[in-house]
Coordinates of C-alpha atoms and ligand atoms in Angstrom, one line a residue:
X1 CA -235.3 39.9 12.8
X2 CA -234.3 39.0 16.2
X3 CA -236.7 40.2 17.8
X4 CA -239.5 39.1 15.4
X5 CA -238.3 35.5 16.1
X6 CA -238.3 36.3 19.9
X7 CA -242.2 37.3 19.5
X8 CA -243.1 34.6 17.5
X9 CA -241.7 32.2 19.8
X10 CA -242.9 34.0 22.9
X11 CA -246.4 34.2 21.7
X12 CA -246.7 30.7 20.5
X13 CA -245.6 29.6 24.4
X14 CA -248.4 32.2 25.7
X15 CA -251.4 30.3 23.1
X16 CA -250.2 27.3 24.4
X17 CA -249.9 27.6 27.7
X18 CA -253.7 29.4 27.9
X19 CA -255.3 26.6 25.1
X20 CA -257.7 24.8 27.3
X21 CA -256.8 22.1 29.3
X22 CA -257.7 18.6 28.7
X23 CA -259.5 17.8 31.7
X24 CA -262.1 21.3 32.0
X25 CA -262.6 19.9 28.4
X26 CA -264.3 16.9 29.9
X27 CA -266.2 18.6 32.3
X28 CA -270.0 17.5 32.0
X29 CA -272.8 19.6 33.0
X30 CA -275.6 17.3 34.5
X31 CA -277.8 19.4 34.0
X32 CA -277.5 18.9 30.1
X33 CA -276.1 15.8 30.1
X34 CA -276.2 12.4 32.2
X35 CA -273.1 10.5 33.4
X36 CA -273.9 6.6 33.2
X37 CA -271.3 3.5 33.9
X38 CA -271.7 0.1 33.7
X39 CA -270.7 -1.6 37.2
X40 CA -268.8 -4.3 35.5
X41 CA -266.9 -2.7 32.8
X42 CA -265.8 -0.7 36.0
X43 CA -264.6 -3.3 37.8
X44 CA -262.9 -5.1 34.8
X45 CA -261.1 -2.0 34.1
X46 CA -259.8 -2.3 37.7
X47 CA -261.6 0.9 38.8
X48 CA -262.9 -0.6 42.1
X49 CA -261.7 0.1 45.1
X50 CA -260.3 -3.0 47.7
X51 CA -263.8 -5.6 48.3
X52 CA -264.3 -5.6 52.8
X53 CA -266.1 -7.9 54.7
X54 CA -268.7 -5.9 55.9
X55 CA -271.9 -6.6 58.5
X56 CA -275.1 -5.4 57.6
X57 CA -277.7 -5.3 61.4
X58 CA -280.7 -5.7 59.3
X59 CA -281.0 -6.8 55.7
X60 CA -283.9 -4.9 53.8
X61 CA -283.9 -7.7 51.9
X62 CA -283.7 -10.9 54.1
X63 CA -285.2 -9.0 57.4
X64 CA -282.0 -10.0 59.4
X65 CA -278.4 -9.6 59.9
X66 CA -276.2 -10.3 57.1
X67 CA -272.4 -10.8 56.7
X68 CA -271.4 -9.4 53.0
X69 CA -267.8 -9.6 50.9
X70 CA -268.7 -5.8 49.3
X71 CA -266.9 -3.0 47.6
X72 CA -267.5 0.6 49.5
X73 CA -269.9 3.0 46.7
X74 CA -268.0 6.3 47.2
X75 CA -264.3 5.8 46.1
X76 CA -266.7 4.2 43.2
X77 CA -268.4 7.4 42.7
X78 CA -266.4 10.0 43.6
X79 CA -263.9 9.8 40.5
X80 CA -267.4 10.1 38.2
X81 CA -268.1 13.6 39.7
X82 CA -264.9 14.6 39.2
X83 CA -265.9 14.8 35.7
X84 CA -269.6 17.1 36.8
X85 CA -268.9 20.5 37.0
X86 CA -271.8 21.2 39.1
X87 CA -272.5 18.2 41.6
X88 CA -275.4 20.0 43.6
X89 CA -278.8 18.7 43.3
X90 CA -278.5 15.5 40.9
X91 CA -279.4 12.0 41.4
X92 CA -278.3 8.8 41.2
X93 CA -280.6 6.1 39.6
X94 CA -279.5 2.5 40.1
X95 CA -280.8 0.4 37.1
X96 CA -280.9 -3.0 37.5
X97 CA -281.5 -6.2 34.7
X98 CA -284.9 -6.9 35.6
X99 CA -285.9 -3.1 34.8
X100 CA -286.3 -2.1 38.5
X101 CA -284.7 1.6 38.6
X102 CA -284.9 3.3 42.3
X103 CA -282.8 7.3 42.4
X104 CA -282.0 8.9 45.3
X105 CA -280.3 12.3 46.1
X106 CA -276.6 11.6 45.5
X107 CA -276.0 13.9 48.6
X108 CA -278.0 11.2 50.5
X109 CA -276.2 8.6 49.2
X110 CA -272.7 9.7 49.8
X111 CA -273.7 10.7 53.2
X112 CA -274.1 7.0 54.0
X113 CA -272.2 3.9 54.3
X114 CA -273.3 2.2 50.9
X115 CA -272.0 -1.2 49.5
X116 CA -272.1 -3.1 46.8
X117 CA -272.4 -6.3 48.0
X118 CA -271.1 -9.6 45.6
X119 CA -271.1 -13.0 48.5
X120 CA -273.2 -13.9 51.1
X121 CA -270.8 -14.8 53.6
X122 CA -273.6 -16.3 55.0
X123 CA -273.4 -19.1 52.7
X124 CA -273.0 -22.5 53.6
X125 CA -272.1 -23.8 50.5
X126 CA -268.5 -22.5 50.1
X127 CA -267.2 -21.3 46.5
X128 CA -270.5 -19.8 45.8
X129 CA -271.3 -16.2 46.3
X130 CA -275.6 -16.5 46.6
X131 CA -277.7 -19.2 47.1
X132 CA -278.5 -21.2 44.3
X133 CA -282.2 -19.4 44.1
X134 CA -280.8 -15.9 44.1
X135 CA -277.7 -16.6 42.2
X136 CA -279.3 -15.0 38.7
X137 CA -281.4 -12.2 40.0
X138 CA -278.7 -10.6 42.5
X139 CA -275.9 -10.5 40.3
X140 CA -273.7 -8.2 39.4
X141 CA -274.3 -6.3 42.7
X142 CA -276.3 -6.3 45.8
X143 CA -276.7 -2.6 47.1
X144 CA -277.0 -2.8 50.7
X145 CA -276.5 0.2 53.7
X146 CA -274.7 -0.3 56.9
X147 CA -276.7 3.0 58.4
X148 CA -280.1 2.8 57.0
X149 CA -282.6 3.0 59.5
X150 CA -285.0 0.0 59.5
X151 CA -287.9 0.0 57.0
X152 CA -286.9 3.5 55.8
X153 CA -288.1 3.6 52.2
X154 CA -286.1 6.3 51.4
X155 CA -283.1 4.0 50.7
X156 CA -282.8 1.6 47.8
X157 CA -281.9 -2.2 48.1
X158 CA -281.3 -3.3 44.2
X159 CA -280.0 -6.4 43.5
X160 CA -278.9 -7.2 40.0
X161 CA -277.8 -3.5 40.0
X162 CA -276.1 -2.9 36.9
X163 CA -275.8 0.3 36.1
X164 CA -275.5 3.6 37.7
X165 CA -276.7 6.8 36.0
X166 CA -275.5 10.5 37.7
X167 CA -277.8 13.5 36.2
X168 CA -279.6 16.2 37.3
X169 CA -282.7 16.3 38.7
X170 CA -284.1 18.3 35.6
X171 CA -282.3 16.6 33.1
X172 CA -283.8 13.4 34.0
X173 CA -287.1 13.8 35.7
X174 CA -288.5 16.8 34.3
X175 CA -291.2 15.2 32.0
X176 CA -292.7 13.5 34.7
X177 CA -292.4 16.1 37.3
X178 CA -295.5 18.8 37.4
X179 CA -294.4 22.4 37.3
X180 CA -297.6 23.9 36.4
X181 CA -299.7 22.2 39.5
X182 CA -297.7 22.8 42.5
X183 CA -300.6 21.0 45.1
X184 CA -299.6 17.6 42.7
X185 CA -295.6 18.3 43.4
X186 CA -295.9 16.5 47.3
X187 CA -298.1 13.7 45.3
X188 CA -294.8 13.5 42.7
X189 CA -292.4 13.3 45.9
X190 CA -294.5 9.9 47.1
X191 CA -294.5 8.5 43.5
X192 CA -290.9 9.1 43.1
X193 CA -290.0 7.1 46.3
X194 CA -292.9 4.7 46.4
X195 CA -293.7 3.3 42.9
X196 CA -291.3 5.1 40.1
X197 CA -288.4 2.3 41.1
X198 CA -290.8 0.0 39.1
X199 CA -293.3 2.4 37.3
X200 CA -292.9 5.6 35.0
X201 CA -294.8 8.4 33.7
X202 CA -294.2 9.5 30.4
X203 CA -292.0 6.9 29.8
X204 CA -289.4 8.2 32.8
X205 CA -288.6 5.9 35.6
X206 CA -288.4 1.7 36.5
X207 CA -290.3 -0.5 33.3
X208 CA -290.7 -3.6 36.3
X209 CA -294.2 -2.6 35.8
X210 CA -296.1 -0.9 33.3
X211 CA -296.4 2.7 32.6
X212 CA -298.9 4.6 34.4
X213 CA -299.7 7.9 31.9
X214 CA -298.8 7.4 28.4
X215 CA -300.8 7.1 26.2
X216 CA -303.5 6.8 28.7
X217 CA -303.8 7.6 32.4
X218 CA -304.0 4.9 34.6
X219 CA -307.1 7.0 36.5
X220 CA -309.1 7.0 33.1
X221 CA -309.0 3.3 33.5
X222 CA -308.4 1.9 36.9
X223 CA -311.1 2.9 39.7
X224 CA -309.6 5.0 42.6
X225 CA -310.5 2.2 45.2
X226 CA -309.2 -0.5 43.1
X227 CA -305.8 0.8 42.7
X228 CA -305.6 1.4 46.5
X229 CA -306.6 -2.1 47.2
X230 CA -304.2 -3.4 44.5
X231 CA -301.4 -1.6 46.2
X232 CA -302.3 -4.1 49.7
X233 CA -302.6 -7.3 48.1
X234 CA -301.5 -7.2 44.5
X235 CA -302.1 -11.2 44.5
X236 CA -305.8 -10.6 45.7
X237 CA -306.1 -9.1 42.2
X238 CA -304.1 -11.3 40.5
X239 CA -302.8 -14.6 41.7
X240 CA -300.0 -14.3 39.3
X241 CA -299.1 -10.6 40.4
X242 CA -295.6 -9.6 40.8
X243 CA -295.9 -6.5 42.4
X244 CA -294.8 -6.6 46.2
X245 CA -297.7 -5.2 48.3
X246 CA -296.9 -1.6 49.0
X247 CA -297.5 -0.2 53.0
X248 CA -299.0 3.2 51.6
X249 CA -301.3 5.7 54.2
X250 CA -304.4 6.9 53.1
X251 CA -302.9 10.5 52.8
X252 CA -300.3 9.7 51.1
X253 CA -302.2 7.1 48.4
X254 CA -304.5 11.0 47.5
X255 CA -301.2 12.8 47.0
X256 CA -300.2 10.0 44.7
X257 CA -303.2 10.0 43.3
X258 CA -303.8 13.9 42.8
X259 CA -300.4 13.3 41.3
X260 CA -301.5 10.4 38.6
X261 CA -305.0 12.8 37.8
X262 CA -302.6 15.9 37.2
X263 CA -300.2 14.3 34.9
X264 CA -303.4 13.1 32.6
X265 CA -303.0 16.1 30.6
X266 CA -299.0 16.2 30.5
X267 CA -298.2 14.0 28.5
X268 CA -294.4 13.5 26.5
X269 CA -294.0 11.3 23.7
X270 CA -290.3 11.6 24.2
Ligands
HEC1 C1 -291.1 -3.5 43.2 C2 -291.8 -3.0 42.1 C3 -293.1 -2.2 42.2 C4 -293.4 -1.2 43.0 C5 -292.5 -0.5 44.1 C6 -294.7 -0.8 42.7 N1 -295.3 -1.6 41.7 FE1 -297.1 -1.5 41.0 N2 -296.7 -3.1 39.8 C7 -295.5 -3.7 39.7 C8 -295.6 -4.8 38.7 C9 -294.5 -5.8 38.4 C10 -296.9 -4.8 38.2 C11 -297.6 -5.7 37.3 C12 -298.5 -6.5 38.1 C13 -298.7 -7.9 37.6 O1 -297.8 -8.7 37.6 O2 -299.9 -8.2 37.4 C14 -297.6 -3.7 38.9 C15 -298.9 -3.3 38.7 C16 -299.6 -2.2 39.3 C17 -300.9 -1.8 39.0 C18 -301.9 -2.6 38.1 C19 -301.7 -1.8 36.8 C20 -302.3 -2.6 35.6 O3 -302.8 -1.9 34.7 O4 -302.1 -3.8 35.5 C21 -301.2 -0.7 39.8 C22 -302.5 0.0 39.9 C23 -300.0 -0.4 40.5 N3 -299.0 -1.3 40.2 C24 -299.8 0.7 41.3 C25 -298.7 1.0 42.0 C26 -298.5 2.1 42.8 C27 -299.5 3.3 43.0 C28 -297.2 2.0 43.4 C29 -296.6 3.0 44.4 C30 -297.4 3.3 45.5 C31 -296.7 0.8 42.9 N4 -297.5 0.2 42.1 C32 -295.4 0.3 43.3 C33 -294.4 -3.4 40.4 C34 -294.3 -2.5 41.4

């Protein structure tokens, strides 16, 4: 009887202690599912780390040196991929309230000083953290770089960032990325860092402007030449035009385009 006790209390202890723990349990894999947080529910749950005063030696934004109260984006991020169990090849998208959505390889991104930026300390009007006229569109958060190389359009600048979505590259791009046509993949690469921030294809990517694939391609109805003029002078089309003029090369505005002709007949209703 003894002994029966013994092993009935000895194996319960040995189920316990090898029941799964609570935080594997958690454990997301990107490449099935996303991980997205809203900046602000993050901050009011006091998940930020200390705000700095940082300097900025040329603003993508306002094309000069800029003084910024800002909280650092790693300590921000790292506690979110604590919860990925595989944090190799995923992306960060930065989704912002007027529907402008720019990714970037999260490896990139921790690599370099980023900060999300909430004054101007540039201000001369104290109490306030933007100018009047930016006030609305640059809340929440500014994204800014303290090592980005001039004009390198392989970095983001949001403003009104809002939300940031972890996934894999798969997982969140796959619809719109062409795995059958390997010459339109380069073409994809261009999109991705040129126009998705503000354009999708099948529905994945920025909604600033409109879709370019379903339900119909853009190349069944906008000349080749038109588009790349539009892409110089968006206003010279449209005086009303809200697209900023784009600085594409010839090269890479056919890889874009072999890109757009390819995804014609790929389409996802998803
Ligand atoms: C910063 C955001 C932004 C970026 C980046 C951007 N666009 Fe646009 N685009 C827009 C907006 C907004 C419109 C709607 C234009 C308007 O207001 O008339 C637009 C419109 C267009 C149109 C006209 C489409 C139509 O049917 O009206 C074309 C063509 C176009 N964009 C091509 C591109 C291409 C190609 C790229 C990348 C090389 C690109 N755009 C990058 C925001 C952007």
């Amino acid at each position: 009887m003894r002994n029966l006790l013994f092993w009935l209390l000895f194996s319960s202890i040995v189920f316990t202690c090898s029941a799964p723990d609570k935080s594997t349990e958690l454990l997301v894999n990107a490449d099935f599912e996303a991980i997205e947080v809203d900046l602000e529910d993050l901050f009011a749950a006091g998940q930020f780390p200390k705000d700095t005063l940082i300097t900025i030696e040329h603003d993508e934004f306002f094309k000069q040196k800029k003084r910024y109260k800002a909280y650092p984006l790693a300590p921000i991020l790292k506690p979110l991929l604590a919860k990925i169990k595989d944090t190799t090849n995923l992306r960060v998208t930065f989704t912002c309230t007027d529907g402008y959505a720019p990714n970037m390889n999260l490896s990139k991104v921790l690599s370099h000083e980023a900060y999300l930026a909430v004054q101007d300390l540039d201000q001369v009007g104290l109490g306030k953290d933007w100018a009047d006229s930016l006030a609305t569109k640059f809340k929440p958060f500014y994204l800014v770089w303290r090592d980005a190389s001039e004009g390198d359009a392989g970095f983001a600048w949001p403003y009104g960032l809002a939300e940031i979505r972890i996934a894999s590259f798969f997982y969140d791009f796959a619809d719109a990325f062409p795995l059958h046509n390997a010459a339109a993949q380069k073409g994809f690469q261009l999109f991705q860092i040129h126009c998705m921030k503000c354009h999708s294809i099948n529905k994945i990517g920025g909604v600033m402007g409109p879709e370019f694939n379903y339900p119909k391609s853009i190349t069944e109805y906008w000349k080749k030449e038109d588009i790349y003029s539009f892409l110089s002078n968006p206003q010279s089309y449209r005086y009303s035009a809200k697209m900023p003029a784009v600085k594409l090369s010839r090269e890479d505005f056919e890889e874009i385009y072999g890109y757009l002709k390819a995804m014609k007949g790929v389409k996802s209703e998803k």
